[in-house]
Amino acid sequence: MSLAVRTIKGRSRRATGGTNPWYYVTPAMIVVGLLTIAPLLYGLYLSFTNWSLSSSLTPQLEGVTAYQTILGDPNFWANLVRTIEWTVGTLVVEVVVAVPLALLLNIRTPVTGTVTGFMMIPWITPFVVLSYAWLFLYDGQSGPLHAIMQGLGLVGASSPLANPATALWSITLISGWKGVPFLTIALLATLKSIPHELYEAGAIDGAGRWKNFAAITLPLMRPTLGAMCVVLGVQAFYSFDLVWILTQGGPGTSSTILGIQLFQTFFTQASPGEAAALGTIMLVLALILLVPVLRVTARRNS
Amino acid sequence: MKLGRTIIAVASIAALSSTLVACSGGGSSTSDKQKVTFWQFDTAKASIDAYKTAIKDFEKKNPTITVDMQIVPWADQQQKITTALASGALPDVSMLGNDVVAQYAANGALAPLDSYVAGWSKAEGIDVKKDMYAGDISYYTYKDKLYGSPVADETRMVYYNKDLFQQAGLDPNTPPATWDEMEKDAKALKSVVSVPWSAPMSKQYVTVQTFMSVYLSYGASLFDSKGKCGLDTPEFKDALTWYTGIAKQGLTSPDAVNATSDDIANLFSNGKAGMLIDGPSRYNAIKEANPDLFKNVGVAAIPAGPKGQFGFLGGWPLVMWNTSKVKDAAAKWIHYATSPDGALSQIAQTSGILPGRKSLASKAPWTDAPYDQFAKQLSKAYAYQYPAGPSPKMGEIETASIQTAVQQVASGALSVNDATKALCTDINGILAK
């Protein structure tokens, strides 16, 4: 936001006599304000009301009761730990698979284009379709993937989604798998933009492949990797749909992440006040977790 | 020049905001016709058609009223209603699960129907309230006021595959009469079918709808004499141990803890399960989906536990939401859809449900098998919280707590003792709010 404002000021000083840029941005800002900032402020207001639909139909200010209820609930902390595991797990899967994949696809072969296209399938398929496909793959009675896993002795007779010990990790794998194409494409674009001269210079200096990768490829890939991890990390942190369709947060609470808790607080408990407070807490947590990453990335970019 | 630009800017903003207003407006009625919005939860094509016919007939008889039916699936209705409550976009009339009527009556979201019922009795020539089942009246009454007009009642019975019974060496004409026999039969069926009893263990309604027949028959009750959680008792723990034992012994689907109610029912309808506990509408559904299997399907009463037989008491009324601006028209539609003189007979017959009026249920086709069996068992059907009365917190208690406890024990996440303790902590927390 501050960056945008600075640019606007700079422009207006340079283009003296031209139309005041505020005229152009004001309509857009009103729309953004109505669609983004107003709901945010309304949510913030609701979070101080402890509004529960089972007792009253209109919100009333009640201070920080809703925040106290949430922070005093051990389930919240367990769900937070699970959400962090889930977010980090998703990112690890994404990075571990996408980095080698991008390096591989950077080598020109006759099939590279086709492979890149097919690779995008998980990214462009809607969550609902993916979820049902994976439900079938993991199914305890007819799932082919479950049959293989059972053959290897990794899981028992039931679907890994029906087992509290494996449910969260089974979904984390899917979540990471879904994000791989996006990260791969972003990294591939960065790799393509690295000038070949750098590698030639490296070769002249006597650097081998590994040295070239560590000294040239990796440092130049890092800003993209950082920015993409922020995007994918935020997405994972707020996740709801995948887990909801696959396990609804179960068995028990073994795959209940904060997105699921938010949904349950609003819909099952019918408590918009508490749900708004939880939403605000999640926003603050996301900022705390992501601001350092963003700052590091921005510094490297400039 | 400067002024001109300002005018343009202001004008463009004004134009933009007027478009927004135009988009959000447009709800006002133009004629003197009254529009009643109606949320209908049953997604079966037969039911939708039945309501469409009823609406057409109703509009013919009441030319000043139009009924706008919107289909909201049962699985989504709670979310839709909660959202509508928070945003004020409720319909005039809707179906509602019997267990949550008290909840929405308590928070003032529903309109009482008492002032209309007298007129209905006069029109029908009978006492309408006396024509309703006592269980329904108890569910739909909050602080002496009636908030629902019954559409349907249901209870669950045992559907069993006679063919598989025979293959397993069981007598196909002797279905299980007690839970112990049910377990014994399931063990025998294990040799011929991988899922002897498609028993739900997941977080869906169907789990508590099945399990309640077990815990009530073991003598457990949801609330104690002080109105708090009454489940931390040996009776409940025995019931939970027995029911989840079905999963632990592999007598239900290996994925039962994560299965939807459709998954559970489809196993039986496809001939892949030996037994299923389900309501009357399953009968028509199997007939349509699998006519070959249908010939071998038997229907038996809900098994008894140590304290007797306790069927599930399901059902749904039509309710009127308090925000309605066309209450008189809404009441007319409710009466038409739920009275024997109106469309109830046709709606109940097409949907394969039992009508919520005694005078109708005592006539054909509800005197034919298997509906007569279901109707008979209705006299032994009870609410989740039996013997206590309806609780305004029931909706939350049943979804958030009881089903989770079953799922936790069945999946091995918690022991029976720990799950029961957590369950009572949850229920007391909900009650204290």
XYZ file of C-alpha atoms in Angstrom:
735
model
C 0.000 0.000 0.000
C 2.660 2.475 1.083
C 4.677 1.599 -1.980
C 1.711 2.402 -4.235
C 1.118 5.763 -2.583
C 4.775 6.704 -2.954
C 4.654 5.986 -6.690
C 1.537 8.111 -7.092
C 3.142 11.076 -5.311
C 6.280 10.799 -7.442
C 4.266 10.769 -10.641
C 2.136 13.786 -9.745
C 5.238 15.825 -8.974
C 6.789 14.942 -12.293
C 3.723 15.394 -14.455
C 2.782 18.880 -13.313
C -0.217 20.301 -15.100
C -1.605 16.857 -15.927
C -4.812 15.435 -14.510
C -4.589 14.814 -10.799
C -4.115 11.025 -10.487
C -6.422 10.946 -7.483
C -9.332 11.291 -9.913
C -8.354 8.021 -11.513
C -7.658 6.006 -8.408
C -10.534 7.251 -6.274
C -13.279 5.121 -7.910
C -11.098 2.035 -7.686
C -10.247 2.828 -4.084
C -13.931 3.209 -3.228
C -14.659 -0.214 -4.726
C -11.691 -1.765 -2.929
C -12.777 -0.023 0.237
C -16.308 -1.354 -0.043
C -15.242 -4.871 -0.929
C -12.190 -5.316 1.293
C -11.749 -2.760 4.003
C -15.379 -2.379 5.058
C -15.850 -6.146 5.681
C -12.513 -6.194 7.489
C -13.620 -3.389 9.792
C -17.031 -5.001 10.266
C -15.273 -8.246 11.191
C -13.121 -6.368 13.655
C -16.228 -4.795 15.174
C -17.986 -8.187 15.387
C -14.975 -9.684 17.130
C -15.635 -7.414 20.101
C -19.301 -8.399 20.352
C -19.321 -12.085 21.338
C -22.442 -12.350 19.160
C -24.002 -15.806 19.338
C -26.994 -16.547 17.129
C -28.359 -19.054 19.609
C -28.971 -16.301 22.149
C -29.580 -13.107 20.224
C -30.188 -11.973 16.678
C -28.313 -8.672 16.896
C -24.692 -8.055 17.907
C -23.856 -6.123 21.064
C -20.447 -4.842 22.107
C -18.977 -6.970 24.839
C -15.276 -6.212 24.910
C -12.659 -8.899 24.574
C -14.728 -11.851 25.841
C -14.555 -13.619 22.490
C -10.758 -13.327 22.405
C -10.522 -14.634 25.959
C -12.727 -17.617 25.100
C -10.584 -18.543 22.115
C -7.182 -18.016 23.709
C -8.298 -19.923 26.810
C -9.423 -22.923 24.775
C -6.782 -25.682 24.582
C -8.328 -26.832 21.304
C -7.325 -23.529 19.705
C -3.659 -24.047 20.608
C -3.742 -27.646 19.371
C -5.309 -26.451 16.127
C -2.688 -23.706 15.806
C 0.135 -26.225 16.169
C -1.554 -28.399 13.548
C -1.953 -25.401 11.226
C 1.745 -24.568 11.495
C 2.677 -28.211 10.852
C 0.305 -28.196 7.908
C 1.621 -24.915 6.451
C 5.284 -25.875 6.850
C 4.583 -29.402 5.586
C 2.819 -28.065 2.502
C 5.704 -25.677 1.757
C 8.314 -28.407 2.276
C 6.544 -30.728 -0.169
C 6.210 -27.887 -2.658
C 9.849 -26.770 -2.473
C 11.354 -30.256 -2.373
C 9.428 -31.313 -5.476
C 9.289 -28.029 -7.404
C 12.985 -27.017 -7.274
C 14.376 -30.177 -8.931
C 11.410 -30.234 -11.290
C 12.060 -26.662 -12.428
C 15.769 -27.431 -12.945
C 14.805 -30.498 -14.959
C 12.277 -28.643 -17.107
C 14.850 -25.917 -17.736
C 16.752 -28.424 -19.880
C 15.361 -28.168 -23.395
C 14.140 -31.512 -24.754
C 11.450 -32.273 -27.357
C 8.955 -33.204 -24.606
C 9.580 -30.295 -22.207
C 6.595 -28.245 -23.405
C 4.181 -31.163 -23.229
C 5.396 -32.220 -19.793
C 5.091 -28.648 -18.488
C 1.528 -28.497 -19.764
C 0.486 -31.783 -18.166
C 2.181 -30.785 -14.953
C -0.245 -27.881 -14.563
C -3.232 -30.216 -14.172
C -3.280 -30.297 -10.352
C -3.069 -26.486 -10.208
C -5.932 -25.813 -12.601
C -8.267 -28.541 -11.318
C -10.825 -27.302 -8.756
C -10.328 -28.435 -5.150
C -13.633 -30.288 -5.085
C -12.732 -32.451 -8.077
C -9.253 -33.163 -6.702
C -10.635 -34.015 -3.295
C -13.036 -36.608 -4.593
C -10.324 -38.129 -6.766
C -8.065 -38.464 -3.714
C -10.920 -39.795 -1.563
C -11.203 -42.587 -4.098
C -7.422 -43.176 -4.308
C -7.213 -43.452 -0.504
C -10.435 -45.485 -0.119
C -10.021 -48.483 2.183
C -12.100 -50.832 0.049
C -11.397 -49.901 -3.537
C -8.641 -47.271 -3.516
C -5.634 -48.232 -5.683
C -3.224 -46.013 -3.745
C -4.446 -47.467 -0.455
C -3.895 -50.977 -1.830
C -0.271 -50.113 -2.666
C 0.314 -48.448 0.703
C -1.244 -51.411 2.496
C 0.931 -53.781 0.456
C 3.996 -51.862 1.613
C 2.780 -52.076 5.199
C 2.408 -48.288 5.529
C -1.284 -48.293 6.470
C -3.875 -50.689 7.874
C -7.165 -51.885 6.426
C -8.773 -48.456 6.528
C -8.104 -45.355 4.474
C -5.230 -43.223 5.838
C -7.855 -40.463 6.094
C -9.817 -42.572 8.580
C -6.825 -42.999 10.856
C -6.098 -40.195 13.355
C -2.345 -40.850 13.135
C -2.113 -40.361 9.382
C -5.063 -38.131 8.405
C -3.326 -34.752 8.609
C -0.200 -35.894 6.807
C -2.170 -37.589 4.036
C -3.918 -34.298 3.318
C -0.709 -32.250 3.666
C 0.786 -34.340 0.863
C -2.181 -33.516 -1.383
C -2.009 -29.838 -0.437
C 1.700 -29.726 -1.352
C 1.145 -31.706 -4.542
C -1.530 -29.202 -5.591
C 0.873 -26.245 -5.156
C 3.870 -27.796 -6.955
C 2.950 -26.633 -10.502
C 2.563 -22.996 -9.477
C 5.955 -22.906 -7.775
C 7.603 -24.838 -10.608
C 6.376 -22.423 -13.271
C 7.470 -19.387 -11.247
C 10.925 -20.904 -10.687
C 11.179 -21.952 -14.328
C 10.538 -18.358 -15.427
C 13.312 -17.173 -13.121
C 15.711 -19.857 -14.361
C 15.052 -18.867 -17.971
C 15.937 -15.279 -17.168
C 19.390 -16.128 -15.783
C 21.902 -14.997 -18.442
C 23.926 -17.877 -19.842
C 27.067 -15.751 -19.634
C 27.082 -16.156 -15.879
C 27.507 -19.912 -16.194
C 30.155 -19.457 -18.855
C 32.032 -17.087 -16.574
C 31.670 -19.632 -13.815
C 33.038 -22.360 -16.050
C 36.049 -20.187 -16.948
C 36.686 -19.684 -13.244
C 36.784 -23.467 -12.982
C 33.434 -24.003 -11.244
C 31.758 -27.379 -11.699
C 28.039 -28.006 -12.060
C 27.412 -28.141 -8.352
C 29.439 -24.996 -7.689
C 27.569 -23.175 -10.461
C 24.249 -24.228 -8.935
C 25.232 -23.106 -5.448
C 26.869 -19.828 -6.510
C 24.604 -18.705 -9.391
C 21.321 -20.601 -9.736
C 20.324 -20.804 -6.091
C 21.003 -17.145 -5.135
C 19.165 -15.890 -8.216
C 16.242 -18.240 -7.550
C 15.951 -17.258 -3.901
C 13.886 -14.028 -4.252
C 11.290 -15.842 -6.373
C 11.335 -18.790 -3.999
C 10.795 -16.416 -1.052
C 7.936 -14.527 -2.663
C 6.236 -17.720 -3.817
C 6.599 -19.263 -0.355
C 4.775 -16.235 1.052
C 1.917 -16.642 -1.413
C 1.664 -20.409 -0.982
C 2.231 -20.160 2.759
C -0.639 -17.699 3.216
C -2.821 -19.912 1.054
C -1.989 -22.979 3.146
C -2.407 -21.110 6.436
C -5.987 -20.133 5.550
C -6.825 -23.538 4.003
C -10.237 -24.995 4.528
C -11.781 -26.666 1.477
C -9.417 -29.600 0.974
C -9.514 -30.713 4.611
C -13.244 -30.133 4.907
C -14.101 -32.305 1.926
C -11.676 -35.075 2.865
C -12.140 -35.422 6.640
C -14.140 -32.488 8.024
C -11.273 -32.070 10.483
C -11.479 -35.644 11.773
C -11.197 -38.364 12.830
C -11.859 -36.647 16.148
C -9.855 -33.454 15.873
C -6.767 -34.997 14.269
C -6.940 -32.850 11.125
C -8.711 -29.784 12.519
C -6.739 -26.757 11.379
C -7.698 -23.137 12.092
C -9.675 -22.776 8.847
C -11.864 -25.696 9.964
C -12.219 -24.257 13.469
C -13.330 -20.940 11.958
C -15.990 -22.668 9.880
C -17.221 -24.708 12.849
C -17.310 -21.663 15.115
C -19.503 -19.783 12.694
C -21.713 -22.531 11.294
C -21.892 -25.270 13.934
C -21.749 -23.058 17.011
C -23.530 -20.188 15.223
C -21.210 -17.671 16.913
C -20.309 -14.894 14.455
C -18.643 -12.897 17.256
C -16.241 -15.661 18.202
C -15.665 -16.521 14.540
C -14.758 -12.887 13.818
C -12.341 -12.871 16.751
C -10.727 -16.075 15.492
C -10.473 -14.537 12.018
C -8.745 -11.494 13.455
C -6.335 -13.664 15.442
C -5.527 -15.612 12.273
C -4.871 -12.379 10.374
C -2.488 -11.153 13.071
C -0.740 -14.540 13.190
C -0.338 -14.568 9.413
C 1.192 -11.074 9.535
C 3.558 -12.021 12.358
C 4.660 -15.137 10.492
C 4.991 -13.493 7.078
C 6.282 -9.953 7.584
C 9.879 -11.088 8.243
C 9.840 -13.219 5.091
C 8.435 -10.334 3.050
C 11.035 -7.899 4.343
C 13.894 -10.234 3.544
C 12.527 -10.785 0.037
C 11.991 -7.069 -0.593
C 15.553 -6.266 0.511
C 17.001 -8.851 -1.835
C 14.932 -7.519 -4.716
C 16.256 -3.952 -4.306
C -10.763 23.554 -16.277
C -9.991 22.421 -12.785
C -13.655 22.606 -11.876
C -14.568 20.629 -14.996
C -12.279 17.820 -13.977
C -13.696 17.774 -10.496
C -17.196 17.547 -11.921
C -16.182 14.632 -14.119
C -14.626 12.853 -11.171
C -17.632 13.409 -8.953
C -19.963 12.343 -11.746
C -18.045 9.162 -12.400
C -18.057 8.280 -8.735
C -21.768 8.993 -8.554
C -22.406 6.885 -11.638
C -20.403 4.043 -10.182
C -22.137 4.090 -6.835
C -25.555 4.285 -8.461
C -24.718 1.115 -10.383
C -23.874 -0.547 -7.088
C -27.168 0.566 -5.623
C -28.984 -0.683 -8.702
C -27.340 -4.066 -8.286
C -28.293 -4.443 -4.658
C -31.831 -3.107 -4.989
C -34.735 -4.408 -6.959
C -36.443 -6.416 -4.235
C -39.554 -4.311 -3.898
C -42.821 -5.748 -5.142
C -44.439 -4.074 -8.073
C -47.940 -5.533 -7.920
C -50.231 -6.406 -5.022
C -49.219 -10.063 -5.390
C -47.547 -11.401 -2.290
C -44.442 -13.536 -2.729
C -43.725 -16.248 -0.177
C -40.163 -17.551 -0.334
C -39.913 -21.183 0.703
C -36.746 -23.191 1.394
C -37.241 -26.867 0.661
C -34.496 -29.282 1.821
C -35.338 -32.505 -0.014
C -33.310 -32.878 -3.213
C -34.958 -36.070 -4.509
C -36.583 -35.359 -7.855
C -39.861 -36.960 -6.752
C -40.090 -34.650 -3.748
C -39.274 -31.528 -5.742
C -41.964 -32.453 -8.272
C -44.449 -33.089 -5.470
C -43.848 -29.605 -4.059
C -44.034 -28.045 -7.516
C -47.462 -29.598 -8.049
C -48.572 -28.459 -4.597
C -47.418 -24.896 -5.309
C -49.258 -24.828 -8.627
C -52.506 -25.954 -6.986
C -52.032 -23.539 -4.097
C -51.480 -20.572 -6.408
C -54.589 -21.492 -8.353
C -56.630 -21.392 -5.151
C -54.904 -18.223 -3.915
C -54.397 -15.999 -6.956
C -52.890 -13.163 -4.896
C -50.012 -15.305 -3.556
C -47.011 -16.760 -5.344
C -44.685 -19.283 -3.700
C -41.025 -19.142 -4.647
C -39.431 -22.499 -3.814
C -35.682 -22.676 -3.396
C -33.926 -26.019 -2.976
C -31.458 -26.051 -0.082
C -30.066 -29.578 0.455
C -30.348 -31.002 3.983
C -26.562 -31.204 4.162
C -26.238 -27.432 3.606
C -29.326 -26.142 5.378
C -27.640 -25.366 8.683
C -24.976 -23.246 6.972
C -27.568 -21.475 4.849
C -29.768 -20.691 7.835
C -26.859 -19.504 9.996
C -25.662 -17.231 7.201
C -29.177 -15.948 6.614
C -29.660 -15.300 10.334
C -26.467 -13.260 10.488
C -27.226 -11.302 7.322
C -31.023 -11.049 7.706
C -31.795 -12.844 4.434
C -34.134 -15.512 5.774
C -36.994 -16.986 3.747
C -40.618 -16.604 4.820
C -41.192 -20.344 5.210
C -38.787 -23.268 5.390
C -38.446 -26.858 6.453
C -36.438 -27.391 9.625
C -34.969 -30.386 11.435
C -37.229 -31.233 14.384
C -34.310 -31.095 16.828
C -33.415 -27.450 16.116
C -36.899 -25.901 16.182
C -36.511 -25.085 19.888
C -33.134 -23.470 19.212
C -34.512 -21.003 16.674
C -37.692 -20.450 18.694
C -35.562 -19.569 21.739
C -33.570 -16.885 19.947
C -36.707 -15.321 18.539
C -36.034 -16.132 14.911
C -39.237 -18.110 14.409
C -42.817 -16.847 14.449
C -45.353 -18.758 16.591
C -48.188 -20.381 14.655
C -50.810 -20.527 17.440
C -52.872 -17.608 16.127
C -53.307 -19.420 12.821
C -53.927 -22.936 14.146
C -57.438 -22.106 15.393
C -58.394 -21.036 11.881
C -56.867 -24.204 10.457
C -58.953 -26.347 12.843
C -62.090 -24.538 11.786
C -61.290 -25.024 8.099
C -60.522 -28.733 8.530
C -63.358 -29.452 10.950
C -60.995 -31.250 13.369
C -58.693 -30.161 16.190
C -55.463 -29.826 14.208
C -53.217 -30.073 17.266
C -54.884 -33.355 18.269
C -54.183 -34.706 14.797
C -50.432 -34.184 15.322
C -48.208 -36.747 17.089
C -47.391 -36.001 20.722
C -43.661 -36.319 19.972
C -43.939 -33.623 17.312
C -45.916 -31.291 19.548
C -43.242 -31.660 22.199
C -40.468 -30.929 19.684
C -42.213 -27.927 18.137
C -43.455 -26.273 21.312
C -41.302 -23.739 23.089
C -42.631 -21.871 26.129
C -46.198 -23.014 25.389
C -46.180 -21.756 21.815
C -46.238 -23.908 18.698
C -43.562 -23.117 16.099
C -43.899 -25.869 13.517
C -46.550 -27.630 11.472
C -45.485 -31.271 10.930
C -44.764 -32.498 7.401
C -43.161 -35.849 8.027
C -42.166 -38.223 10.754
C -39.699 -40.956 10.482
C -37.941 -43.599 12.438
C -35.149 -45.968 11.497
C -35.365 -49.707 11.059
C -33.016 -52.508 10.099
C -32.776 -53.218 6.368
C -31.138 -56.589 5.767
C -30.104 -58.588 2.744
C -31.910 -61.959 2.940
C -29.693 -63.490 0.290
C -26.546 -62.783 2.282
C -28.254 -64.014 5.470
C -28.943 -67.341 3.770
C -25.387 -67.615 2.427
C -24.040 -66.995 5.929
C -26.208 -69.801 7.307
C -28.627 -67.439 9.058
C -32.407 -67.692 8.892
C -33.529 -64.939 6.486
C -36.869 -64.747 8.308
C -35.344 -64.168 11.733
C -33.726 -60.726 11.713
C -31.790 -59.634 14.817
C -34.084 -58.599 17.686
C -31.396 -57.382 20.100
C -28.056 -55.598 19.702
C -26.257 -58.751 20.802
C -27.984 -60.721 18.048
C -27.130 -57.984 15.585
C -23.452 -58.352 16.474
C -23.669 -62.145 16.281
C -25.329 -61.971 12.850
C -22.747 -59.441 11.693
C -19.949 -61.814 12.692
C -21.604 -64.623 10.737
C -22.068 -62.342 7.716
C -18.364 -61.426 7.779
C -17.597 -64.720 5.998
C -19.756 -63.807 2.980
C -19.534 -60.012 2.734
C -16.766 -57.554 3.630
C -19.168 -55.091 5.300
C -21.650 -57.044 7.456
C -23.364 -53.929 8.861
C -22.870 -50.558 7.235
C -22.786 -48.739 10.589
C -21.811 -45.024 10.456
C -18.963 -43.828 12.716
C -18.341 -40.428 11.121
C -19.114 -36.841 12.095
C -22.349 -36.824 10.096
C -25.902 -36.678 11.469
C -26.483 -40.286 10.444
C -24.082 -41.387 13.199
C -26.039 -39.908 16.077
C -29.303 -40.915 14.385
C -28.129 -44.547 14.533
C -26.181 -44.494 17.793
C -28.992 -42.865 19.789
C -31.017 -46.078 19.537
C -28.101 -47.845 21.207
C -27.376 -45.460 24.075
C -31.044 -44.968 24.980
C -31.585 -48.727 24.999
C -28.606 -49.109 27.343
C -30.343 -46.723 29.755
C -28.133 -43.687 29.146
C -29.617 -40.198 28.965
C -28.133 -37.047 27.540
C -28.975 -34.780 30.469
C -28.900 -35.534 34.185
C -31.510 -34.364 36.700
C -29.769 -30.970 36.982
C -29.962 -30.417 33.218
C -26.237 -30.954 32.713
C -24.438 -33.619 30.689
C -25.634 -37.000 31.931
C -23.462 -39.192 29.747
C -20.531 -39.812 32.081
C -22.164 -43.027 33.306
C -21.403 -46.747 32.988
C -24.553 -47.135 30.851
C -23.336 -44.683 28.224
C -19.795 -46.049 28.274
C -21.135 -49.569 27.723
C -23.217 -48.332 24.788
C -20.232 -46.486 23.287
C -17.976 -49.486 23.804
C -20.456 -51.808 22.153
C -21.230 -49.546 19.182
C -17.625 -48.616 18.373
C -16.761 -52.302 18.852
C -18.559 -52.881 15.550
C -15.871 -50.755 13.883
C -12.991 -52.210 15.890
C -14.008 -55.774 14.983
C -14.169 -54.835 11.309
C -17.915 -55.437 11.123
C -18.563 -52.127 9.340
C -16.779 -50.471 6.417
C -13.076 -49.834 7.177
C -13.668 -46.163 6.276
C -16.865 -45.783 8.315
C -15.274 -43.087 10.507
C -14.895 -40.899 7.441
C -17.915 -41.914 5.365
C -20.880 -39.742 4.362
C -24.450 -40.901 4.887
C -24.654 -41.596 1.143
C -21.524 -43.786 1.294
C -23.074 -45.695 4.183
C -26.403 -46.279 2.419
C -24.885 -47.005 -1.009
C -22.882 -49.927 0.366
C -26.161 -51.606 1.217
C -28.038 -50.517 -1.914
C -25.224 -51.955 -4.055
C -25.382 -55.302 -2.279
C -21.988 -54.795 -0.637
C -23.304 -54.720 2.924
C -25.482 -57.156 4.859
C -27.403 -54.728 7.097
C -28.236 -51.041 7.338
C -30.256 -48.915 9.744
C -32.251 -46.359 7.773
C -35.585 -44.584 7.376
C -38.683 -45.333 5.246
C -37.576 -43.319 2.211
C -34.697 -45.772 1.672
C -37.276 -48.376 0.667
C -38.323 -46.554 -2.513
C -34.725 -45.541 -3.144
C -33.507 -49.163 -3.216
C -36.449 -50.161 -5.392
C -35.385 -47.605 -7.977
C -31.618 -48.001 -7.713
C -31.353 -51.771 -7.527
C -34.552 -53.726 -8.336
C -32.689 -57.069 -8.215
C -31.514 -56.483 -4.673
C -34.882 -55.045 -3.667
C -36.521 -58.498 -3.914
C -34.194 -59.767 -1.191
C -34.465 -56.869 1.209
C -36.124 -57.431 4.554
C -37.147 -54.690 6.991
C -37.085 -55.344 10.731
C -37.693 -53.385 13.922
C -34.848 -51.562 15.625
C -33.040 -54.045 17.923
C -33.565 -53.861 21.668
C -30.949 -53.239 24.330
C -30.983 -54.054 28.034
C -33.637 -51.384 28.664
C -35.841 -52.124 25.628
C -36.429 -50.745 22.184
C -35.717 -47.098 21.381
C -36.258 -45.914 17.824
C -34.971 -42.688 16.355
C -37.614 -39.970 16.175
C -36.985 -37.970 13.055
C -39.176 -35.538 11.293
C -39.516 -32.064 9.979
C -42.117 -29.344 10.066
C -42.650 -26.212 8.066
C -41.818 -23.116 10.096
C -42.378 -19.405 9.597
C -39.466 -17.016 10.103
C -40.120 -13.948 12.177
C -38.581 -11.603 9.608
C -41.353 -12.458 7.125
C -43.307 -9.453 5.873
C -46.088 -11.609 4.414
C -46.986 -13.665 7.491
C -50.663 -14.255 6.610
C -49.795 -15.492 3.135
C -46.959 -17.605 4.576
C -49.358 -19.189 7.076
C -51.753 -20.049 4.247
C -48.998 -21.865 2.372
C -47.857 -23.715 5.509
C -51.390 -24.905 6.129
C -51.900 -26.008 2.537
C -48.658 -27.985 2.405
C -49.149 -29.657 5.779
C -52.850 -30.491 5.918
C -54.623 -33.661 4.753
C -57.127 -31.473 2.862
C -54.247 -29.769 1.114
C -51.122 -31.256 -0.410
C -49.712 -33.342 2.458
C -51.040 -36.669 1.190
C -49.586 -36.167 -2.265
C -46.234 -34.859 -0.923
C -45.849 -37.754 1.534
C -46.790 -40.421 -1.010
C -44.442 -39.164 -3.702
C -41.511 -38.717 -1.315
C -42.003 -42.074 0.419
C -42.263 -40.535 3.886
C -44.748 -40.935 6.716
C -47.109 -37.942 6.966
C -47.036 -35.932 10.190
C -50.816 -36.179 10.665
C -52.420 -39.174 12.377
C -55.622 -38.997 10.299
C -53.578 -39.472 7.116
C -51.102 -42.027 8.454
C -53.943 -44.359 9.441
C -55.072 -44.672 5.807
C -53.634 -46.434 2.754
C -50.906 -46.482 1.487
C -49.394 -46.095 4.936
C -51.192 -49.217 6.103
C -49.154 -51.281 3.579
C -45.764 -52.857 4.255
C -43.227 -51.617 5.106
C -44.796 -48.250 6.019
C -47.103 -49.882 8.544
C -44.026 -51.263 10.321
C -42.428 -47.823 10.390
C -45.675 -46.297 11.616
C -45.886 -48.941 14.340
C -42.338 -48.293 15.448
C -43.015 -44.562 15.657
C -44.798 -45.282 18.934
C -41.414 -46.435 20.267
C -39.434 -43.530 18.820
C -37.766 -40.994 21.089
C -35.765 -37.788 20.971
C -31.981 -37.804 21.529
C -32.451 -36.202 24.925
C -35.213 -38.547 26.123
C -36.606 -38.349 28.810
C -35.784 -34.606 28.901
C -37.703 -32.095 26.784
C -36.322 -30.206 23.788
C -33.185 -28.176 24.390
C -32.417 -24.921 22.566
C -28.801 -26.106 22.290
C -29.581 -29.489 20.767
C -28.353 -28.707 17.251
C -24.897 -27.887 18.454
C -24.701 -30.702 20.986
C -25.572 -33.455 18.539
C -23.281 -32.348 15.723
C -20.298 -31.112 17.657
C -20.178 -33.629 20.425
C -21.840 -37.019 20.230
C -20.705 -37.806 16.712
C -17.169 -36.689 17.455
C -17.041 -38.996 20.482
C -18.129 -41.992 18.396
C -15.602 -41.096 15.707
C -12.772 -40.650 18.213
C -13.304 -44.028 19.834
C -13.974 -45.887 16.569
C -10.801 -44.508 14.961
C -8.706 -45.233 18.032
C -7.935 -41.550 18.736
C -9.328 -41.733 22.278
C -10.372 -44.393 24.772
C -14.034 -44.724 25.786
C -13.295 -43.035 29.136
C -11.396 -40.102 27.632
C -13.908 -39.580 24.838
C -16.791 -39.598 27.335
C -15.012 -37.105 29.558
C -14.284 -34.809 26.599
C -17.869 -35.214 25.418
C -19.311 -34.040 28.738
C -16.857 -31.130 28.922
C -18.039 -30.098 25.459
C -21.742 -30.460 26.232
C -21.487 -28.579 29.527
C -19.515 -25.860 27.744
C -22.243 -25.509 25.130
C -24.975 -25.485 27.801
C -23.144 -22.817 29.837
C -22.932 -20.397 26.920
